[in-house]
PDB file of C-alpha atoms in Angstrom:
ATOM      1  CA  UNK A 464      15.296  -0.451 -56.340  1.00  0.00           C
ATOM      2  CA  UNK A 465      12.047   0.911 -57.211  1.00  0.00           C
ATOM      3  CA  UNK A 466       9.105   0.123 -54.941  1.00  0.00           C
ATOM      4  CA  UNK A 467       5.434   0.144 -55.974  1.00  0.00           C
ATOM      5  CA  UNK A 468       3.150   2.873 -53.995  1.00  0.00           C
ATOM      6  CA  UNK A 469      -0.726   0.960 -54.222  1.00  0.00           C
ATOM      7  CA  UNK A 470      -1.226   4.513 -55.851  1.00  0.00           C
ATOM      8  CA  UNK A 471       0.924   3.195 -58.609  1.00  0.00           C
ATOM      9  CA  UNK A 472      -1.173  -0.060 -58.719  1.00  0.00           C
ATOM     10  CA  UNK A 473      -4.562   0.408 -60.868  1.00  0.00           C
ATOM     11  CA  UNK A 474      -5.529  -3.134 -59.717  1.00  0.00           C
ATOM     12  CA  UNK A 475      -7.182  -6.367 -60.923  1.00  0.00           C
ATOM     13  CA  UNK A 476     -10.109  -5.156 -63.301  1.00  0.00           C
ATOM     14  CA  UNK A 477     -13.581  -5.146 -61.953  1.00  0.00           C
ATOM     15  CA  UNK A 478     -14.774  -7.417 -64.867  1.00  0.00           C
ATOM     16  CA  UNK A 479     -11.850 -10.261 -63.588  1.00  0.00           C
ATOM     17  CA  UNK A 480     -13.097 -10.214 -59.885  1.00  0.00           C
ATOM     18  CA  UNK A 481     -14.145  -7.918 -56.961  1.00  0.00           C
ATOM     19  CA  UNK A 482     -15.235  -8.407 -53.479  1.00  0.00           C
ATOM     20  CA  UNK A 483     -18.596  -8.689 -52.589  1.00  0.00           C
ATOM     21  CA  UNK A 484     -19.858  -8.790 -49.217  1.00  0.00           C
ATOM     22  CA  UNK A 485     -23.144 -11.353 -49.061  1.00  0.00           C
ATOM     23  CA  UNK A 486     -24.681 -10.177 -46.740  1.00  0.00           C
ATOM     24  CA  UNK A 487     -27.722 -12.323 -44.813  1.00  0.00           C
ATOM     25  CA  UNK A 488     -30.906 -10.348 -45.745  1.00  0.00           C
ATOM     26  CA  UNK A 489     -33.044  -8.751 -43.115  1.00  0.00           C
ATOM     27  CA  UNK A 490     -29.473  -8.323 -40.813  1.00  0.00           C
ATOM     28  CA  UNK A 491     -29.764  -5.486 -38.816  1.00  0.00           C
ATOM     29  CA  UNK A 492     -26.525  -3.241 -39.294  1.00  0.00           C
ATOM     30  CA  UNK A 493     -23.993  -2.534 -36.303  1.00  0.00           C
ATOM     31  CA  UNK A 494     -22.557   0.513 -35.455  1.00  0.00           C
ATOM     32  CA  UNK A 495     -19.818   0.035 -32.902  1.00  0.00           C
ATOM     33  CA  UNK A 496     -19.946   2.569 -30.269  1.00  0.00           C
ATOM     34  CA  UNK A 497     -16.334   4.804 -30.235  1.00  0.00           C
ATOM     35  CA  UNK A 498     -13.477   2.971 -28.142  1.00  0.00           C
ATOM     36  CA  UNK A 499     -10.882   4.851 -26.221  1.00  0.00           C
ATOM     37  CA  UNK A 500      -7.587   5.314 -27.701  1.00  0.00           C
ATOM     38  CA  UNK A 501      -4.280   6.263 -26.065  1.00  0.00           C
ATOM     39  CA  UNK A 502      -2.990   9.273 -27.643  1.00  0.00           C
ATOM     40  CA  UNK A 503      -0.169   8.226 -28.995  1.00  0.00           C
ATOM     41  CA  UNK A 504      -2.627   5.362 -30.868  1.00  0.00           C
ATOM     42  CA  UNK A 505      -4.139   8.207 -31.810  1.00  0.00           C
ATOM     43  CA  UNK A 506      -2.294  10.254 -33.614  1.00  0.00           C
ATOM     44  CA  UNK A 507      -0.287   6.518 -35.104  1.00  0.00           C
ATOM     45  CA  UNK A 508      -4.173   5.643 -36.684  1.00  0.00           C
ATOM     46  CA  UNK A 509      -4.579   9.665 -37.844  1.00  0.00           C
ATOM     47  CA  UNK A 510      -1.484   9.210 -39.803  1.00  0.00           C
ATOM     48  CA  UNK A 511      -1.843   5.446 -41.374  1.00  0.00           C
ATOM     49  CA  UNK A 512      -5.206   7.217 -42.010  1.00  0.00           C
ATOM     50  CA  UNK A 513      -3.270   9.536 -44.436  1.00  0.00           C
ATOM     51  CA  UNK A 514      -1.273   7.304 -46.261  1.00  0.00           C
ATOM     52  CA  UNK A 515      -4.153   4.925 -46.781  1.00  0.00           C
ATOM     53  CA  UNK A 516      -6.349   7.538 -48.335  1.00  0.00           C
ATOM     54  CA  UNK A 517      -3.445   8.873 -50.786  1.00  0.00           C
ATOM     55  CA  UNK A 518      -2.951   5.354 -51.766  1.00  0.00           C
ATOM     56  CA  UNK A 519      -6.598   5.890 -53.044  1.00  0.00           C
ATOM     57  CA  UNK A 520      -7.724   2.650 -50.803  1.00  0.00           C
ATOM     58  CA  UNK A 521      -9.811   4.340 -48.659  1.00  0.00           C
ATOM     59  CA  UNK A 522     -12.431   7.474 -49.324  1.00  0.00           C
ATOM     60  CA  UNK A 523     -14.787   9.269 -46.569  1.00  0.00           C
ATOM     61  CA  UNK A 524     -18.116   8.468 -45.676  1.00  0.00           C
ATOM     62  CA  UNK A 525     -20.839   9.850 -44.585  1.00  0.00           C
ATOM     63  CA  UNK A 526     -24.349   8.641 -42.565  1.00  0.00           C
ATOM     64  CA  UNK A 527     -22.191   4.832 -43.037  1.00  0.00           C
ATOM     65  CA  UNK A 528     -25.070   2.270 -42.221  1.00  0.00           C
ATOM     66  CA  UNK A 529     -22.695  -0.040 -40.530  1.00  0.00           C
ATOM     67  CA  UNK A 530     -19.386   1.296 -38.494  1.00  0.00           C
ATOM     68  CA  UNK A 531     -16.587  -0.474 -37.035  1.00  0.00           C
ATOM     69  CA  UNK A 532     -13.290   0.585 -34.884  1.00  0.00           C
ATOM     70  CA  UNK A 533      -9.746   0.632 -35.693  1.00  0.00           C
ATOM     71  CA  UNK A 534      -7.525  -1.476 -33.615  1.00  0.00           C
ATOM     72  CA  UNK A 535      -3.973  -1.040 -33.552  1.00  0.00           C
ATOM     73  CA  UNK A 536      -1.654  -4.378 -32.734  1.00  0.00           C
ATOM     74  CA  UNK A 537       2.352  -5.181 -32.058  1.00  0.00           C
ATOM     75  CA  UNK A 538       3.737  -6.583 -34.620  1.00  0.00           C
ATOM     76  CA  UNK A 539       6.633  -9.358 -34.366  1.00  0.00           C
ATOM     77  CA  UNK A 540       9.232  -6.365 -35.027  1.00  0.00           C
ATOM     78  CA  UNK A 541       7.601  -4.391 -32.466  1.00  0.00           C
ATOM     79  CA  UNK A 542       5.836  -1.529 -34.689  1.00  0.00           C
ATOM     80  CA  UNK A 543       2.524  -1.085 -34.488  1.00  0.00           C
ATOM     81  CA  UNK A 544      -0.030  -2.199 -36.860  1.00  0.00           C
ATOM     82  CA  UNK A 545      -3.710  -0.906 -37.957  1.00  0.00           C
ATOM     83  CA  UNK A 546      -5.986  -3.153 -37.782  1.00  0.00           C
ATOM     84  CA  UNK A 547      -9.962  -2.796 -38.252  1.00  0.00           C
ATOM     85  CA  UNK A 548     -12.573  -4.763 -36.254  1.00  0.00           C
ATOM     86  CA  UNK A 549     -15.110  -6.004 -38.853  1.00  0.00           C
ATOM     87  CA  UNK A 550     -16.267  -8.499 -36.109  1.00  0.00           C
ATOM     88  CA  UNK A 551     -19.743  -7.420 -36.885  1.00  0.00           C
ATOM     89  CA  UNK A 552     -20.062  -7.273 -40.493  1.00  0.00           C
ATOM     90  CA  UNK A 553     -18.296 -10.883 -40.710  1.00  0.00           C
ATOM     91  CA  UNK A 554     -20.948 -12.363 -38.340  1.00  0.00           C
ATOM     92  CA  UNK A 555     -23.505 -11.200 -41.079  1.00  0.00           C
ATOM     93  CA  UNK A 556     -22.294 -12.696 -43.782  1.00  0.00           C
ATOM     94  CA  UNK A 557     -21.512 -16.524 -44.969  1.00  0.00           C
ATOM     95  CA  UNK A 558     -18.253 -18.003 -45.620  1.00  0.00           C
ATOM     96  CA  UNK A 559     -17.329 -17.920 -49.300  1.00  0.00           C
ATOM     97  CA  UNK A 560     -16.695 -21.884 -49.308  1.00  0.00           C
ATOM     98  CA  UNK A 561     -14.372 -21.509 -52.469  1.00  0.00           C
ATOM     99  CA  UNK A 562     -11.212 -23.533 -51.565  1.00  0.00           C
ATOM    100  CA  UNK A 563      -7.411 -22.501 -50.520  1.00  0.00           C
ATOM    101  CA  UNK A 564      -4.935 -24.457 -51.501  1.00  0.00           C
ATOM    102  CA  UNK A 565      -3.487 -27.145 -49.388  1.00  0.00           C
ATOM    103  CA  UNK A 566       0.543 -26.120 -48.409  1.00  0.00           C
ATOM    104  CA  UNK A 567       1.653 -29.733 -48.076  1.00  0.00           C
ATOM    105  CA  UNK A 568       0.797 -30.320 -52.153  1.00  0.00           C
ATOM    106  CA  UNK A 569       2.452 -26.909 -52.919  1.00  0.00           C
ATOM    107  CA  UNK A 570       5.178 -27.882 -51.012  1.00  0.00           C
ATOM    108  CA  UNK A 571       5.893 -31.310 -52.395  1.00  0.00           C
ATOM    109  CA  UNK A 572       5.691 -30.691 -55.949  1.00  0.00           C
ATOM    110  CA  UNK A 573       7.900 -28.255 -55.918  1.00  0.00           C
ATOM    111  CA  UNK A 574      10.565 -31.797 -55.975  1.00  0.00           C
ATOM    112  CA  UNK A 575      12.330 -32.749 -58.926  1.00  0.00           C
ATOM    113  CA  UNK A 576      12.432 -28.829 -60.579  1.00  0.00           C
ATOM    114  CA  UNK A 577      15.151 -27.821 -61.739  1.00  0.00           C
ATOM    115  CA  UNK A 578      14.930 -24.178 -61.018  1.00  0.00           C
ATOM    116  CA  UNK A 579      12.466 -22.372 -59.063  1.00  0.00           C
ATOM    117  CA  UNK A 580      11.314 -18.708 -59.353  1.00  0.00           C
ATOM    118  CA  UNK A 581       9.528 -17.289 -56.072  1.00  0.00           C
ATOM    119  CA  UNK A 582       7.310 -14.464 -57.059  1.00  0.00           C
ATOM    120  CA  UNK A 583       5.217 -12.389 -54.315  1.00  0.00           C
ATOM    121  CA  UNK A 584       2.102  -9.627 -55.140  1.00  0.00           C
ATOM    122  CA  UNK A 585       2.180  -6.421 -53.610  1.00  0.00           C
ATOM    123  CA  UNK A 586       0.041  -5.993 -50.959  1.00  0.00           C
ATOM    124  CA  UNK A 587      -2.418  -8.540 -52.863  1.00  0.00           C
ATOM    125  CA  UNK A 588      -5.092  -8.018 -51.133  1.00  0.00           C
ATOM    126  CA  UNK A 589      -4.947  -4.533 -52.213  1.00  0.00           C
ATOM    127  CA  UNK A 590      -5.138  -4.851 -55.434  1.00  0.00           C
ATOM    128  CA  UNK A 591      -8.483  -6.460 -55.474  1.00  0.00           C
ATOM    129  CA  UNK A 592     -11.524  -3.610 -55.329  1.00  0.00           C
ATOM    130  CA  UNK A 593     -14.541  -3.826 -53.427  1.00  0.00           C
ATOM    131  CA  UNK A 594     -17.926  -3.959 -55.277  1.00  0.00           C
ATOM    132  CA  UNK A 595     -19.373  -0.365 -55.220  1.00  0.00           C
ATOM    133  CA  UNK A 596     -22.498  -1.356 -53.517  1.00  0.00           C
ATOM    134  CA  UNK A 597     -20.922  -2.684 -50.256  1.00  0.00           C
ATOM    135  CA  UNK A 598     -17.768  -0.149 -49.923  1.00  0.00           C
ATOM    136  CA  UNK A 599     -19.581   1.767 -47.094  1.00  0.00           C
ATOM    137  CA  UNK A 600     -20.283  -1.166 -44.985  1.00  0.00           C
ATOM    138  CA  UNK A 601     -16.240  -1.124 -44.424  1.00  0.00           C
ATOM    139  CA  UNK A 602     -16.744   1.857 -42.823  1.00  0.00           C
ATOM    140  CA  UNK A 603     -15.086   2.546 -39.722  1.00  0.00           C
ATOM    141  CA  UNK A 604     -14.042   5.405 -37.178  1.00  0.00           C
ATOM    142  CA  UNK A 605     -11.212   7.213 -36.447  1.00  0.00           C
ATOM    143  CA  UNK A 606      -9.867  10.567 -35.029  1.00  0.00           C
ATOM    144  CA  UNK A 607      -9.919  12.483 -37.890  1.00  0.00           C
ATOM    145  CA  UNK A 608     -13.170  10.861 -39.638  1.00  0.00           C
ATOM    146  CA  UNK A 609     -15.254   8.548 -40.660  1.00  0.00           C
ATOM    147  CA  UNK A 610     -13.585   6.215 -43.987  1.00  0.00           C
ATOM    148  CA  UNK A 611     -13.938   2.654 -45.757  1.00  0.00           C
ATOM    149  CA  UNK A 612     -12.481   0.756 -47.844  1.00  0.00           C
ATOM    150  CA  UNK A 613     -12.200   1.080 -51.717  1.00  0.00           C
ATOM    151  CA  UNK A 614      -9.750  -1.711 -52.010  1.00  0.00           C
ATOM    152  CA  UNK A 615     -10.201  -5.358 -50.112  1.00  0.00           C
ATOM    153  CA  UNK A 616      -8.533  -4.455 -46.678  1.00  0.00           C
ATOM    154  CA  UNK A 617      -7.655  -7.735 -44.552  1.00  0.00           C
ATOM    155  CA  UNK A 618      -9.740  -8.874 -41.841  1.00  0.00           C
ATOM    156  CA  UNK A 619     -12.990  -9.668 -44.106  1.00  0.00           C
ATOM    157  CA  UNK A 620     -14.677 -12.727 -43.835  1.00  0.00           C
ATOM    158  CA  UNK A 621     -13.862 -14.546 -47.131  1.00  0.00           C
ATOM    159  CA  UNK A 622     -10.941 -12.224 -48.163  1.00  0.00           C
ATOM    160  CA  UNK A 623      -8.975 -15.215 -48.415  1.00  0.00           C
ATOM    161  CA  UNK A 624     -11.237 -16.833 -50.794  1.00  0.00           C
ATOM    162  CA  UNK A 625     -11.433 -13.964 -53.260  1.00  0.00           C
ATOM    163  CA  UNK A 626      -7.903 -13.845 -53.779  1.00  0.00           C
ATOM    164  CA  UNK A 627      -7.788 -17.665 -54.395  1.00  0.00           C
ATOM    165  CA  UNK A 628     -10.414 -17.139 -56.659  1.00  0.00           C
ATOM    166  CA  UNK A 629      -8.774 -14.380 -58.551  1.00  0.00           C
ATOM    167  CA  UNK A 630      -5.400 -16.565 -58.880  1.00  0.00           C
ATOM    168  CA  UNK A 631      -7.579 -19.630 -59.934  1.00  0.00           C
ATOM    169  CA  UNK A 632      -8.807 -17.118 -62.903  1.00  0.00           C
ATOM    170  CA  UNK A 633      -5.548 -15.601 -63.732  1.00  0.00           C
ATOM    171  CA  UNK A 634      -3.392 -19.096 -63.911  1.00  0.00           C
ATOM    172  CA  UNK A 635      -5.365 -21.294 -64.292  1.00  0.00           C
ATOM    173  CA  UNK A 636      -3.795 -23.109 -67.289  1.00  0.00           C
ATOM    174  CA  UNK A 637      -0.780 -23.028 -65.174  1.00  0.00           C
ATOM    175  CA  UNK A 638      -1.666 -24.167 -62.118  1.00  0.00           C
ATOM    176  CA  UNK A 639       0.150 -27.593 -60.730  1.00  0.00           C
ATOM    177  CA  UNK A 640       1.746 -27.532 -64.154  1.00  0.00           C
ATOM    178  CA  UNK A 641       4.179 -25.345 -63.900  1.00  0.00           C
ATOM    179  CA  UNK A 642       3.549 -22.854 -61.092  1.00  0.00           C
ATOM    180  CA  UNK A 643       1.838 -23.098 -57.733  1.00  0.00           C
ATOM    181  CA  UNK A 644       0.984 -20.282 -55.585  1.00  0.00           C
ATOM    182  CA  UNK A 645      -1.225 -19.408 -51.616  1.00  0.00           C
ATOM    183  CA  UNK A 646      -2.393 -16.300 -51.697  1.00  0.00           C
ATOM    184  CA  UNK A 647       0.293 -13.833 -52.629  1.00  0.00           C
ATOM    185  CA  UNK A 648       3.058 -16.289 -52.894  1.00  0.00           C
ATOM    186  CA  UNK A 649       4.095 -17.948 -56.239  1.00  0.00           C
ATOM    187  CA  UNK A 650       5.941 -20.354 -57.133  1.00  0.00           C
ATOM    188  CA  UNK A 651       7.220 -20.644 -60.943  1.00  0.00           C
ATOM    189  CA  UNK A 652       8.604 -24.771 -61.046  1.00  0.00           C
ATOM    190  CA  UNK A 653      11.041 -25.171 -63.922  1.00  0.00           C
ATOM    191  CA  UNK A 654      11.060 -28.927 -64.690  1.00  0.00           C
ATOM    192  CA  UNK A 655      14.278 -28.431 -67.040  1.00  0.00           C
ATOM    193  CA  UNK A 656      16.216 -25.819 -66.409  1.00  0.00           C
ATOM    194  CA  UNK A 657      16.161 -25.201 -70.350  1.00  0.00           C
ATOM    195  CA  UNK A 658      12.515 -24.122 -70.343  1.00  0.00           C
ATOM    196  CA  UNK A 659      13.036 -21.538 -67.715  1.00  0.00           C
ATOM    197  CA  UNK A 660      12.195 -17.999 -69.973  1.00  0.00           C
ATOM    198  CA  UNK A 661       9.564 -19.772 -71.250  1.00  0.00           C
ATOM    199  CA  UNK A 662       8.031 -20.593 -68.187  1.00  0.00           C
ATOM    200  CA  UNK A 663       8.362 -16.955 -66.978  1.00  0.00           C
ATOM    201  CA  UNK A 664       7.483 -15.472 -70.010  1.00  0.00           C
ATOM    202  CA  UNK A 665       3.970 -17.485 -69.394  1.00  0.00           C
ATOM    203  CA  UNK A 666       3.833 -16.303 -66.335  1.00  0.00           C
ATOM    204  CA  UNK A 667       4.147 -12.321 -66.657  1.00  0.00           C
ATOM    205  CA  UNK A 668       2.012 -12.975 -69.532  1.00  0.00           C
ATOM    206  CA  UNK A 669      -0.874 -13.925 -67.308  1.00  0.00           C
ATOM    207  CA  UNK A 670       0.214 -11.540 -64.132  1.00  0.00           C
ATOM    208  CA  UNK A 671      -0.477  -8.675 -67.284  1.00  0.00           C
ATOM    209  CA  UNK A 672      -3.673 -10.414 -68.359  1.00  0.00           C
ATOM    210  CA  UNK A 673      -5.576  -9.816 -64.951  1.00  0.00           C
ATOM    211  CA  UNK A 674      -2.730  -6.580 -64.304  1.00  0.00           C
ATOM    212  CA  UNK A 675      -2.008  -8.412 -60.735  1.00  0.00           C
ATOM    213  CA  UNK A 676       1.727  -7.102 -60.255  1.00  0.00           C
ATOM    214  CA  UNK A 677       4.528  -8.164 -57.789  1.00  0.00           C
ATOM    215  CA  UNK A 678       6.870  -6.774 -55.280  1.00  0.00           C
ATOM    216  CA  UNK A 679      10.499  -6.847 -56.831  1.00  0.00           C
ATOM    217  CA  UNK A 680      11.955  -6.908 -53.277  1.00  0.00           C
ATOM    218  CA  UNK A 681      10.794 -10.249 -52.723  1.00  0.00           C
ATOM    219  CA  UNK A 682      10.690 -12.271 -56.486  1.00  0.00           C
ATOM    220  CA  UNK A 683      14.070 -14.491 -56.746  1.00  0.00           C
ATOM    221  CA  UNK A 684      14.087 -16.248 -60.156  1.00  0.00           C
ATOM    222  CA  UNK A 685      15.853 -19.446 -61.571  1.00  0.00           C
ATOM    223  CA  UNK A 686      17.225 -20.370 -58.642  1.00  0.00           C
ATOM    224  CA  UNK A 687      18.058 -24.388 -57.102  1.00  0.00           C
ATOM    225  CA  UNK A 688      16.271 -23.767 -53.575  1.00  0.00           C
ATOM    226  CA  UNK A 689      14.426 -21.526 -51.675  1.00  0.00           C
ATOM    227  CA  UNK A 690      12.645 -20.952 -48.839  1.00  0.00           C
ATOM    228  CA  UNK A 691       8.259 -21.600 -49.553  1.00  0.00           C
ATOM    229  CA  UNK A 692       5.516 -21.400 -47.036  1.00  0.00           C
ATOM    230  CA  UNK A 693       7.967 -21.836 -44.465  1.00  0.00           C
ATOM    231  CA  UNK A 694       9.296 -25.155 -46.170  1.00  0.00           C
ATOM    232  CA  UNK A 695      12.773 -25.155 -47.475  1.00  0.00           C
ATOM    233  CA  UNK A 696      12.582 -26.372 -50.834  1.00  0.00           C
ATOM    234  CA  UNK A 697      15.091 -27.814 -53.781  1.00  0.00           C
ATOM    235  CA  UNK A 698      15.507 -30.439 -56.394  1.00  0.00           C
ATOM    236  CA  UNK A 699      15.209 -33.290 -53.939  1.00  0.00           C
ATOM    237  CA  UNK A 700      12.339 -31.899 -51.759  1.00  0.00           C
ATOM    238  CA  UNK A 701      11.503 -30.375 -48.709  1.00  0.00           C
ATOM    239  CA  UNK A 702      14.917 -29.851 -46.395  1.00  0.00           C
ATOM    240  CA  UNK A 703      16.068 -28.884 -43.023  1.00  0.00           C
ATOM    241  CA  UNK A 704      16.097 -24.833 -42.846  1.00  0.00           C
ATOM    242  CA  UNK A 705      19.305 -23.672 -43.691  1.00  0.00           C
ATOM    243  CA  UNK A 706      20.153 -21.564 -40.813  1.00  0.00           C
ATOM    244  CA  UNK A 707      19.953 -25.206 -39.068  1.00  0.00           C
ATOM    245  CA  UNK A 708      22.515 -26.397 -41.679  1.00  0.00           C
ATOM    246  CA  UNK A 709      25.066 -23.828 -40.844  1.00  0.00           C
ATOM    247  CA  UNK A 710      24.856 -24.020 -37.282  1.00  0.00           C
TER     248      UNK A 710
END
């Protein structure tokens, strides 16, 4: 199956949302001074560093105001992961106070649906831009040069918020109608099975209308159950996991 590059993704449209960083007046900028990296770290950052900035979601920078380090963490599978530590610029700047939605409620009225369609976005975050004016003060450091972000990287103060903003916009006649969704996960709750395409079709109409698209390897549609937020979830409610079932 095909899978989407963020090259291939234009993204959300400036004019539907972008990320601003607000921040406090009169803050004086950080640079953080260079940490020591092990070689191998090295050379792992100078080549995420590559596939970042042909994924057009990072650019250079030069004389950057405010500078940050990469950090690079073990993930649960044991590969490494690049990280960036915006400890700094987040301390500058005030929490966007714009709500996330509450997993419980997502969770529980997903009961009584017929069918349910799990949809995810790729690499959401990604797809949001940064406002122009505060691109540099991403900036951070690495062995082969200095970069920031073009694209909303994770690990900003208020991140979260902007993409549960740009949801709100994009569905929000939908919303705890017929589809639910945190962050990058959607649900698509089919009441009666019979309204199912029309329910989608609604759907991919309004994923087109702010151009947020999905990851194919992870959308299941029209199905009984599922697994959601960690929840399993059917008809009748929230269940035991199913691996538990079978044991």
């Amino acid at each position: 199956m095909f899978a989407w590059q963020p090259s291939n993704i234009p993204g959300v449209p400036r004019e539907v949302i972008e990320h601003h960083l607000a921040v406090c007046p009169h803050t004086r900028p950080v640079k953080q001074k260079v940490r020591k990296q092990a070689l191998e770290r090295q050379e792992f950052i100078a080549e995420e560093i590559k596939k970042l900035e042909a994924a057009g979601l990072v650019r250079g920078v030069l004389h950057p105001t405010w500078l940050a380090n990469p950090v690079v963490v073990r993930k649960a599978n044991g590969k490494w992961r690049l990280c960036i530590d915006f400890t700094d610029i987040n301390k500058a700047c005030p929490k966007d106070p714009f709500p996330l939605p509450r997993i419980d409620q997502i969770v529980d009225s997903t009961a009584g649906c017929d069918l349910l369609s799990f949809l995810n976005a790729y690499s959401g975050y990604h797809q949001i831009f940064m406002a122009k004016e505060d691109e540099e003060k991403t900036a951070f450091i690495t062995p082969c040069g200095t970069y920031c972000f073009l694209r909303m990287p994770f690990g900003l103060k208020s991140a979260g918020s902007t993409f549960a903003r740009a949801v709100q916009i994009g569905f929000e006649t939908q919303l705890h109608r017929n589809m639910e969704a945190y962050m990058d996960d959607i649900v698509v709750k089919t009441k009666d099975k019979a309204t199912l395409i029309e329910d989608l079709e609604e759907t991919f109409a309004n994923l087109r209308r702010i151009n947020l698209k999905l990851n194919p390897e992870k959308c299941v549609f029209g199905v009984p159950s599922g697994k959601l937020l960690g929840f399993f979830v059917s008809q009748r409610g929230i269940e035991a996991n199913r691996q538990d079932q079978s044991n």
